[in-house]
XYZ file of C-alpha atoms in Angstrom:
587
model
C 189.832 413.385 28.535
C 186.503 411.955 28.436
C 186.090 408.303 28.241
C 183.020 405.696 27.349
C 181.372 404.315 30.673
C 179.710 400.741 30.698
C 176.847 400.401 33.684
C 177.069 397.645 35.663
C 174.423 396.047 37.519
C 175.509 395.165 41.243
C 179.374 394.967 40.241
C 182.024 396.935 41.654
C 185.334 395.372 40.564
C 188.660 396.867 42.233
C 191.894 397.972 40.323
C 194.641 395.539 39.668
C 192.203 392.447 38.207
C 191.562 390.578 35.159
C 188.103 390.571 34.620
C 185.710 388.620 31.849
C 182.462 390.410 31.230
C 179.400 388.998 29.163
C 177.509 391.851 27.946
C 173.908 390.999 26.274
C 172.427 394.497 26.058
C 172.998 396.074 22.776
C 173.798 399.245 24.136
C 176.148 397.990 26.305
C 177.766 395.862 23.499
C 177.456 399.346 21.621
C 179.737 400.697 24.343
C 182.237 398.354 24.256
C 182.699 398.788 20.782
C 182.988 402.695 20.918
C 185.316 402.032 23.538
C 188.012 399.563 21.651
C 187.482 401.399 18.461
C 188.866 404.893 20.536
C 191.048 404.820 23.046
C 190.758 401.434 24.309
C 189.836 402.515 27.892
C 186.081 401.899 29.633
C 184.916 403.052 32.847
C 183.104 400.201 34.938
C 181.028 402.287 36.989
C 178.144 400.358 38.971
C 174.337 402.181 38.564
C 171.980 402.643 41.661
C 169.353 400.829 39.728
C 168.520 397.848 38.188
C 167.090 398.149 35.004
C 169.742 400.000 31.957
C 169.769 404.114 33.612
C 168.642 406.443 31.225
C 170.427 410.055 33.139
C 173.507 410.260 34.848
C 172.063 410.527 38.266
C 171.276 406.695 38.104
C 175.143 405.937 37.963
C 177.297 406.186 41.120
C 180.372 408.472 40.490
C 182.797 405.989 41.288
C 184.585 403.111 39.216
C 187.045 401.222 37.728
C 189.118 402.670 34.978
C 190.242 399.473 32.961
C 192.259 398.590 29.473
C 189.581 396.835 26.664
C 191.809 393.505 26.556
C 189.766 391.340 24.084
C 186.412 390.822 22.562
C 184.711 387.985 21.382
C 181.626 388.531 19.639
C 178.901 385.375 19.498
C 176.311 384.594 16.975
C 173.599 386.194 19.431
C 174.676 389.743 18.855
C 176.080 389.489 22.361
C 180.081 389.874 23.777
C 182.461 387.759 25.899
C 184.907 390.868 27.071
C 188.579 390.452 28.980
C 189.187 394.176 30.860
C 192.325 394.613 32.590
C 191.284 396.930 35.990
C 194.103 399.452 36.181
C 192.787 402.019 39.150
C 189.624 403.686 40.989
C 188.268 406.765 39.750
C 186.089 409.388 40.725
C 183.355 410.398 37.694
C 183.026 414.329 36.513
C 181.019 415.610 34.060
C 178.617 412.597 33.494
C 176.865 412.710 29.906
C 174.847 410.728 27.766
C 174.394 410.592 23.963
C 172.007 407.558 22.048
C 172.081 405.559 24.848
C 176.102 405.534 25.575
C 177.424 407.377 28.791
C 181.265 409.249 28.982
C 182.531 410.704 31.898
C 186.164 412.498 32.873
C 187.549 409.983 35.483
C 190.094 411.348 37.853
C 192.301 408.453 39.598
C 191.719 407.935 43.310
C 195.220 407.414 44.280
C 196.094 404.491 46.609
C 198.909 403.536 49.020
C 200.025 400.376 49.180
C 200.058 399.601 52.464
C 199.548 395.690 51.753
C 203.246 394.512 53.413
C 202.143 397.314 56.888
C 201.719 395.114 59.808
C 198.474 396.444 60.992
C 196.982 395.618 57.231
C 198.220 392.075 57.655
C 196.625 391.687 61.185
C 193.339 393.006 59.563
C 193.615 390.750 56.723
C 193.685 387.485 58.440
C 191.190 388.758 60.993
C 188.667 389.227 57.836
C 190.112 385.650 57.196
C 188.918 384.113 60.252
C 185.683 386.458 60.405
C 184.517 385.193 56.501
C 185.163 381.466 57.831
C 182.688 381.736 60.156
C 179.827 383.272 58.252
C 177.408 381.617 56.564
C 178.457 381.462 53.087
C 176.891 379.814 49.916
C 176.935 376.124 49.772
C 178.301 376.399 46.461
C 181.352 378.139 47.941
C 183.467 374.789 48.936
C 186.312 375.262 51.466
C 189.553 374.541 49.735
C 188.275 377.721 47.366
C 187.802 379.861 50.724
C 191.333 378.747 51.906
C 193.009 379.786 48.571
C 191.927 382.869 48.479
C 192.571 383.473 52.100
C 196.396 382.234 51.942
C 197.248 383.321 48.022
C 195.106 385.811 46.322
C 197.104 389.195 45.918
C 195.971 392.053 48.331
C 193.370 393.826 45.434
C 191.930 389.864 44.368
C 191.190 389.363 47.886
C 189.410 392.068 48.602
C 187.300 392.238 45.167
C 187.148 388.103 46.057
C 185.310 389.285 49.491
C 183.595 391.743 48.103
C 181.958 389.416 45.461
C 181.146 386.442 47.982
C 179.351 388.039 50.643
C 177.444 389.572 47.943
C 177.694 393.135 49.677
C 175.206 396.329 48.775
C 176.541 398.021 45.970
C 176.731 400.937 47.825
C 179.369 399.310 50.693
C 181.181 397.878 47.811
C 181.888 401.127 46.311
C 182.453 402.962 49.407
C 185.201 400.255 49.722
C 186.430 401.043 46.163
C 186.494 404.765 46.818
C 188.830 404.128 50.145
C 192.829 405.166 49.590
C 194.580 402.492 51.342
C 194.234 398.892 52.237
C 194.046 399.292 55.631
C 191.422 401.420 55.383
C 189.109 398.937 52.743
C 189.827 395.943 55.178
C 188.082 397.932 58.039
C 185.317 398.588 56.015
C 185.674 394.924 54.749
C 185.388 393.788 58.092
C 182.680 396.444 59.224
C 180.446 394.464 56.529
C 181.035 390.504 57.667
C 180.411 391.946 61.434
C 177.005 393.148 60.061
C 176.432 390.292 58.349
C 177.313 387.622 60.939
C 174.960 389.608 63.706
C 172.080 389.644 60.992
C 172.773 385.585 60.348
C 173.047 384.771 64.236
C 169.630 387.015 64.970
C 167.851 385.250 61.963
C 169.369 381.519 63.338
C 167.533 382.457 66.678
C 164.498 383.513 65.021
C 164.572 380.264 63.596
C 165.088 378.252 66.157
C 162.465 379.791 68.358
C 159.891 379.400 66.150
C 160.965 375.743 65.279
C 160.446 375.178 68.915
C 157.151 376.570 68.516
C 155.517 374.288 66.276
C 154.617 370.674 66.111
C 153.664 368.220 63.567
C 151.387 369.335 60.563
C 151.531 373.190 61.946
C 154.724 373.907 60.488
C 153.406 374.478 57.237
C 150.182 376.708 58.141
C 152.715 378.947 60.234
C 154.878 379.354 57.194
C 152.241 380.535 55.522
C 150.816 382.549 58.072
C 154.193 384.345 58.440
C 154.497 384.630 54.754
C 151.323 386.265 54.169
C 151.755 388.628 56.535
C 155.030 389.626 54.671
C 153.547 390.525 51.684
C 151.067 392.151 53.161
C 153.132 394.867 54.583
C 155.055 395.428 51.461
C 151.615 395.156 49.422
C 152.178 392.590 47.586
C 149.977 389.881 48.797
C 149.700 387.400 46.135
C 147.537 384.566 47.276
C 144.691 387.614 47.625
C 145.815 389.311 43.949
C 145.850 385.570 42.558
C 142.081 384.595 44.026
C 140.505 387.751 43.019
C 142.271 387.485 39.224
C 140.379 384.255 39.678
C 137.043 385.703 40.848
C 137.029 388.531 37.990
C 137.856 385.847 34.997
C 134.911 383.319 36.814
C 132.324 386.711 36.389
C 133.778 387.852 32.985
C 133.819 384.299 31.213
C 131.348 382.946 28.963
C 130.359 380.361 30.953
C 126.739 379.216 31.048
C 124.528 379.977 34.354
C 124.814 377.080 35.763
C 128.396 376.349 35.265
C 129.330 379.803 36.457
C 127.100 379.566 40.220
C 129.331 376.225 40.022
C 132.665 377.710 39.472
C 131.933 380.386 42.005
C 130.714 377.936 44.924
C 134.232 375.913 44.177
C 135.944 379.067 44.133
C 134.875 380.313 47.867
C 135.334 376.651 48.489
C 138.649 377.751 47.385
C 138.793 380.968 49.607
C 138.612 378.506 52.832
C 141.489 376.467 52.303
C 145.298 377.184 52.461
C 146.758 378.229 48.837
C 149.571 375.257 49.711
C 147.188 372.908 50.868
C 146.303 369.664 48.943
C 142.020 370.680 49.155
C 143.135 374.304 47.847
C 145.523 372.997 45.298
C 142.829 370.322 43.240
C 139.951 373.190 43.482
C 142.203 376.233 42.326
C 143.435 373.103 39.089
C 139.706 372.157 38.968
C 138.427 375.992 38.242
C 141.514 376.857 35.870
C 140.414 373.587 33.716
C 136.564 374.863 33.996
C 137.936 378.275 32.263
C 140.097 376.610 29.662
C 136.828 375.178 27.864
C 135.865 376.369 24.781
C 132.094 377.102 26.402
C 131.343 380.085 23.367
C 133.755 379.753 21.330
C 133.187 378.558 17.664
C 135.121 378.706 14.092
C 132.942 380.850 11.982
C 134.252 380.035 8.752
C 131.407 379.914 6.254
C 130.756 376.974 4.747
C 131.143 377.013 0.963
C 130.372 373.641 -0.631
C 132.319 374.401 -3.403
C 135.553 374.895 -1.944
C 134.562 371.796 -0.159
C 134.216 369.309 -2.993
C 137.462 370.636 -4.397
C 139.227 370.026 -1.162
C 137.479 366.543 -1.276
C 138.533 365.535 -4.681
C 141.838 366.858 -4.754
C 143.033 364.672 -1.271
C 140.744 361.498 -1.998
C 141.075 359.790 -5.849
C 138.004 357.728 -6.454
C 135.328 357.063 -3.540
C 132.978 359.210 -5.596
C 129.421 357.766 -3.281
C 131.676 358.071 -0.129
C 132.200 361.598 -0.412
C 128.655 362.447 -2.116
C 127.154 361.500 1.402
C 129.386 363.801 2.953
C 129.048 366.534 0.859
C 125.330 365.999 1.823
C 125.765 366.010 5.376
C 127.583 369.555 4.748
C 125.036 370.836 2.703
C 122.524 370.306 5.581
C 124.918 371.613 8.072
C 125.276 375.250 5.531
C 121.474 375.189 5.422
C 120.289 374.234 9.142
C 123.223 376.112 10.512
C 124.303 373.401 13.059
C 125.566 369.793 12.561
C 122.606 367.432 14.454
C 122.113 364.722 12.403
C 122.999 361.548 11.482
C 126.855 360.306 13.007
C 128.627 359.134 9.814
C 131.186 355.931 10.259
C 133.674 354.670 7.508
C 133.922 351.292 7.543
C 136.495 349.895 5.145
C 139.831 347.916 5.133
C 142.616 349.845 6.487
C 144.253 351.848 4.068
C 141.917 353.178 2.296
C 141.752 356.734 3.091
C 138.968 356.791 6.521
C 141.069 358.749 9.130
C 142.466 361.258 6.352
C 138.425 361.633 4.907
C 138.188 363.084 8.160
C 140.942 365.458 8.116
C 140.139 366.434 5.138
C 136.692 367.617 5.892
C 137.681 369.833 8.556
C 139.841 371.957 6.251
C 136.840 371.658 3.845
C 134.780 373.308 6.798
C 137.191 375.338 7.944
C 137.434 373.827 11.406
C 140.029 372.504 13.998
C 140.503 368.898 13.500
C 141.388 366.244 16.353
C 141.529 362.581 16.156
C 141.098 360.095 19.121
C 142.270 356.918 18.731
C 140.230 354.383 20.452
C 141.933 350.901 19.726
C 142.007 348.949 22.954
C 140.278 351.616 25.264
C 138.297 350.186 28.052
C 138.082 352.580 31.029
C 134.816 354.153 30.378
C 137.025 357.332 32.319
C 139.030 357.705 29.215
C 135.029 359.802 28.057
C 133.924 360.551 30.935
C 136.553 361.778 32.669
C 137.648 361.008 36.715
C 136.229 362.398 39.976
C 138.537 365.476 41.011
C 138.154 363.963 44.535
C 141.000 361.306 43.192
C 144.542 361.963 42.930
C 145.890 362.594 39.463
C 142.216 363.063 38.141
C 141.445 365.276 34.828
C 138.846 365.389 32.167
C 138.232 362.654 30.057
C 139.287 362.994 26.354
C 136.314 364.726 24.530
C 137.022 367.441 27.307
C 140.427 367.492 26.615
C 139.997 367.462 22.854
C 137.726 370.539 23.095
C 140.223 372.310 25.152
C 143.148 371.538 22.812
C 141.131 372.705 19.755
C 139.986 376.303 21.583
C 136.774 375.637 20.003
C 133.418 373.853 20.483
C 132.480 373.122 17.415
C 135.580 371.055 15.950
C 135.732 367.925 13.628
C 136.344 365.173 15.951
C 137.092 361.491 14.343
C 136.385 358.546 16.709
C 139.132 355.999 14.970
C 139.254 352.078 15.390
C 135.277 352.401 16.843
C 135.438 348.920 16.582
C 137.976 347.771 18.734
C 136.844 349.284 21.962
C 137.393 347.075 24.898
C 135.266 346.444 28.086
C 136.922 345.160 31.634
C 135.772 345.858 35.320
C 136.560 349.362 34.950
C 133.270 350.214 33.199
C 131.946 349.667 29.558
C 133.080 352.774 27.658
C 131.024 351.940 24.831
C 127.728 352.884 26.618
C 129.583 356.311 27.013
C 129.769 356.754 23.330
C 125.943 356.169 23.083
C 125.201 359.201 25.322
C 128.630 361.084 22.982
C 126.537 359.674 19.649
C 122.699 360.608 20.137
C 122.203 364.154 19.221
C 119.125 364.283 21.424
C 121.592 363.399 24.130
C 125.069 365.054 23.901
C 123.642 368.478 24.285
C 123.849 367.633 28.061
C 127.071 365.392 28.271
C 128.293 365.772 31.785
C 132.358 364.755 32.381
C 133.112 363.481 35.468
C 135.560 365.512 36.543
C 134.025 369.446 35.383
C 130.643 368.077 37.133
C 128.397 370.464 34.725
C 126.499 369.753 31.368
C 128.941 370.632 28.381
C 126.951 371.303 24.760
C 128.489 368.649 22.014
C 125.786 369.253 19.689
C 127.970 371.542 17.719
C 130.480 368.894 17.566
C 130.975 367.062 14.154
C 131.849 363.067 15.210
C 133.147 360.999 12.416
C 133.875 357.401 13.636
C 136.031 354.735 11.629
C 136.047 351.255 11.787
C 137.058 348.124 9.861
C 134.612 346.007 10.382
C 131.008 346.285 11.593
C 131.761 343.992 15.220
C 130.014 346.426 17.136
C 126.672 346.429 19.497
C 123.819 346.848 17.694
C 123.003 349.970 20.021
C 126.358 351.609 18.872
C 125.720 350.915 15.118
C 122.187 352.302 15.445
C 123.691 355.766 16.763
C 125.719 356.136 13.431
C 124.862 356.058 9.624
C 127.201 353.503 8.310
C 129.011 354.514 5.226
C 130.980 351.066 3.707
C 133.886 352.098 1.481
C 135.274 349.468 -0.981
C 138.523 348.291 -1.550
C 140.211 350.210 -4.899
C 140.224 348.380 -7.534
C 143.222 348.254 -9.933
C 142.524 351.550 -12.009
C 141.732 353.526 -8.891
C 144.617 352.179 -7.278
C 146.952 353.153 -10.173
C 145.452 357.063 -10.540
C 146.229 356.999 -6.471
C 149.610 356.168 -6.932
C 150.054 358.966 -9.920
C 148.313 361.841 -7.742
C 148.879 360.981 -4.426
C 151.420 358.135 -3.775
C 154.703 358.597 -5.733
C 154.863 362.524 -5.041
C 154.586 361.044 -0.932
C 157.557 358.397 -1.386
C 159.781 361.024 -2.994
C 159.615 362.932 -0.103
C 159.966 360.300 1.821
C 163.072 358.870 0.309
C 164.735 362.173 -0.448
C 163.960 362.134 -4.233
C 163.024 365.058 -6.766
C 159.706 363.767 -7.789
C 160.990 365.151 -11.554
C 164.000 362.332 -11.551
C 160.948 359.516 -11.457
C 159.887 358.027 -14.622
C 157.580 355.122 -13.962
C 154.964 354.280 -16.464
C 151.193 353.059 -16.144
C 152.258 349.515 -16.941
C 155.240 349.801 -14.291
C 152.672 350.426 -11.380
C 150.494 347.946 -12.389
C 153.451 345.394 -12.035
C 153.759 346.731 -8.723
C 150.020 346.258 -7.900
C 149.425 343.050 -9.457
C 152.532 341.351 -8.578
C 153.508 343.194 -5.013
C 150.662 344.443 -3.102
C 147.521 342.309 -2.091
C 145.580 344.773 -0.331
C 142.429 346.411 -0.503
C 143.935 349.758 0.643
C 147.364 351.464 -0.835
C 149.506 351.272 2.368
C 151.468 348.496 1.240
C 151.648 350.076 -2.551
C 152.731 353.113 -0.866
C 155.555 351.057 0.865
C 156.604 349.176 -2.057
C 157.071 352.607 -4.054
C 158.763 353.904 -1.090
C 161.594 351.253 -0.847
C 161.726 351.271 -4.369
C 163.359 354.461 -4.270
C 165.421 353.666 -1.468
C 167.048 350.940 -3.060
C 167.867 352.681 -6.355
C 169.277 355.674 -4.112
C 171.481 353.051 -2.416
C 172.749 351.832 -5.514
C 173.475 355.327 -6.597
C 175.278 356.181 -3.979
C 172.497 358.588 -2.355
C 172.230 360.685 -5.274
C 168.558 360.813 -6.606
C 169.659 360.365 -10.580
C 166.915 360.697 -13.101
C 165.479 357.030 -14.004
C 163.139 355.414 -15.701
C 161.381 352.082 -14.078
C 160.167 349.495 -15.923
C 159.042 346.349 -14.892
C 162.478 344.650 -15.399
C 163.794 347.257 -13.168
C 161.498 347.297 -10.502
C 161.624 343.210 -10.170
C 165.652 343.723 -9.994
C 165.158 346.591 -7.324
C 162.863 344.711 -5.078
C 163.859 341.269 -5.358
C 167.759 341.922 -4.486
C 165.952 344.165 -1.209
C 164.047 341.128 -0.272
C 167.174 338.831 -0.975
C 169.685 340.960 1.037
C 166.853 340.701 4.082
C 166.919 336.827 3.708
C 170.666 336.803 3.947
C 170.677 338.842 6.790
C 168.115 337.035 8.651
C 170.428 333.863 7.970
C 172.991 335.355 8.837
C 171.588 336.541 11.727
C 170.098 332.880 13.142
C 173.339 331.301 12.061
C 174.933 333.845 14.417
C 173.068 332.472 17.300
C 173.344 328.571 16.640
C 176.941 329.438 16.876
């Protein structure tokens, strides 16, 4: 009678065992299945191949005939199995339908010849054999002794079999054997193999340890190594440099960054792969190819689209986005952004840093923000010599990388509170970054070749004007007010309570605040130009009234009585716990 046969890669498992099997593959999970939904029986036959076999030549004839215990099926789609081994088998009439193979198995019958004196004698000379080979660290001795003094004949030779990680094809021809006797002298054949192969590769060792001194060891290594894999053909170092060489000559470098990136690269071809010189030039030419050198966002610019994308993020600050819908226009009609370098200036809060997101999705461009509050390596732009350890490119580089394009929306935020120390003056970097007659040629430090930023769109924000005169001269300065109380309160209705209710977990539909409610907030709790601290106050608003709901986000209406009750029992149960808190400490 034919039964369902599950492929195993590099497993032979003898008769007489428990074993648990993990199965991933679907078609060996399919397998199992056909197996425990028939007659509960599945070869374990080991394959001469790695990868799943697709014909019956690429499974060995031998195996394990075992019972289908249990299954345990896991979210994944895969299988914890339990198979209880009950004898060897020889395979006839090997088929294979959708993927699942069956096979007749005829039992290879075995004498027990465990309790014969001569099978005893070659079991503890296996014993005292395995103890002497080198084993796995992992394999700790009180494990080795237990199965040496107490596993059952048929556990201790699968146990052998499975920690000297034998050839599959020993470990079947051990299987196939019809006594013990006889699968402890092939047992023992194997370690005696092994052991010779360990003590010839100790002695290679040692000799050449003895041959090399100091800082040689390495460049022997690799010596050794290379000549390895080039007699199997598989010389990596060489395939890696010339995948190098062919993505230098295929990339869209400009000239003189590509003679660059090919003098580094047989620069390159000198040096040791492992060495510290080959390591920072193979880095240096991978960050050269990362750039972005002709690679642009070609969305079309449609001014349209972008005053609606303007208007519908930003309430109010109708001059403030007039100018920029100018500076678009010019950039749809001249086809390339030099020009003027706006800067928002304004109180925080008002909207600068998300003007500037906001007019990269009007554009259609990759946005990226660097913050530059408290900055005052001039490196941080210009990048570090790769001579130094740890160097890399300075941000703009890094920013250009990250958005896979060269002509992304870039906002320079907190302009104004640049710093300056002994490490350099990184505002005179920005000049050279701000000047359109200039950043066409903007060298970083580290790359060492002229990068094109004139396709780069800077917005800077600050909130004040305490800057250089030099730096203020590079930018058009664009001053945005503080909102008054009506712009504040048509904020708060399109942008600001929709934002707290997903903040705090409420359906915005539950919220019922009228125009006179959130001018009681503005007039009475906010003092701000911007709408942070209105956005706040809305924001624990809700959190309070959750809280005395008991989390649930019930419609309600808020008046003004409300909201003083709501925010004036928040600010009391702070002040008791801040007593409470200092009282704690006096005592």
């Amino acid at each position: 009678m034919k039964e369902f046969i599950l492929p195993l890669k590099d497993l032979v498992v003898q008769p007489g065992l428990t074993v648990p099997i993990y199965l991933d593959n679907q078609i060996s999970v399919a397998c199992m299945d056909a197996a425990a939904a028939g007659s509960r029986q599945v070869i374990l036959a080991p394959q001469h191949k790695w990868n799943y076999p697709t014909n019956p030549e690429e499974i060995y004839d031998t195996g394990t005939l075992a019972d289908v215990i249990q299954i345990l099926r896991l979210p994944d789609n895969s299988i914890h199995t339990i198979v209880q081994t009950k004898a060897a088998v020889r395979i006839s009439d090997i088929s294979v339908e959708n993927g699942l193979f069956s096979g007749t198995p005829t039992e290879i019958l075995i004498l027990d010849d465990s309790e014969f004196e001569q099978t005893i004698a070659l079991r503890e000379k296996v014993a005292e054999e395995l103890s002497e080979l080198a084993l796995p660290r992992k394999l700790r001795l009180d494990k080795l002794n237990a199965i040496i003094n107490n596993y059952p004949m048929p556990a201790f030779v699968d146990a052998v079999v499975q920690i000297t990680n034998m050839e599959t094809a020993a470990a079947v021809k051990i299987l196939a054997a019809k006594t013990y006797r006889e699968k402890l002298m092939l047992v023992l054949e194997q370690i005696g193999m092994m052991t010779e192969i360990a003590k010839i590769d100790a002695s290679i060792s040692k000799r050449v340890q003895q041959q090399m001194e100091g800082g040689h060891r390495n460049a022997v290594l690799q010596e050794k190594l290379k000549a390895i894999q080039k007699e199997l053909g598989e010389d990596s170092d060489e395939m890696d440099s010339e995948s190098l060489k062919r993505r230098i000559e295929n990339s869209e470098m400009p000239k003189d960054a590509k003679e660059k990136a090919m003098s580094e690269w047989r620069r390159m071809r000198g040096h040791n792969a492992m060495s510290t010189e080959g390591a920072v030039l193979k880095t240096y030419l991978d960050e050269l190819l990362s750039m972005p050198w002709n690679k642009s966002d070609k969305s079309k610019i449609d001014l349209t689209a972008a005053r609606k994308e303007l208007d519908a993020e930003h309430s109010g600050m109708q001059p403030v986005k007039e100018r920029i819908l100018e500076h678009i226009a010019v950039m749809r009609k001249t086809g390339n952004t030099a020009g003027s370098i706006l800067c928002l200036v304004g109180a925080p809060g008002v909207g600068k840093t998300s003007l500037g997101k906001s007019v990269a999705k009007a554009l259609g461009r990759k946005y990226h923000r660097i913050s530059l509050g408290g900055v005052s390596d001039e490196a941080h732009f210009r990048g570090h010599r790769k001579t130094y350890i740890g160097s890399q490119p300075g941000r703009l580089m890094d920013a250009l990388k990250r958005c896979g394009a060269n002509n992304p929306v870039i906002v320079l935020d907190e302009i104004d509170k640049l710093g300056r120390d002994h490490r350099g003056d990184p505002e005179s970097a920005l000049l050279e970054v701000l000047d359109p007659e200039q950043n066409k040629t903007f060298r970083d430090h580290y790359l060492e070749v002229d990068f094109d930023l004139g396709n780069v769109m800077f917005i800077a924000t600050a909130n004040t004007l305490n800057m250089s005169p030099a730096l203020k001269d590079r930018m058009e300065i664009i001053e945005i007010p503080g909102y008054c109380e009506d712009e504040k309160l048509a904020i708060a209705k399109e942008h600001l309570i929709a934002r707290a209710a997903r903040d705090a977990g409420w359906n915005a539909r539950n919220i019922k605040i009228t125009d006179d409610a959130l001018r009681h907030i503005i007039r009475n709790y906010t003092a701000e130009q911007g709408v942070r601290e209105l956005q706040r106050s809305l924001t624990a608003l809700l959190r309070r009234e959750l809280l005395n709901n008991n989390g649930e986000d019930k419609a309600t209406k808020f008046d003004a009585k409300k909201i003083d009750n709501l925010l004036r029992a928040r600010k009391s149960a702070g002040i008791s716990k801040r007593i409470g808190f200092n009282a704690g400490i006096r005592v």
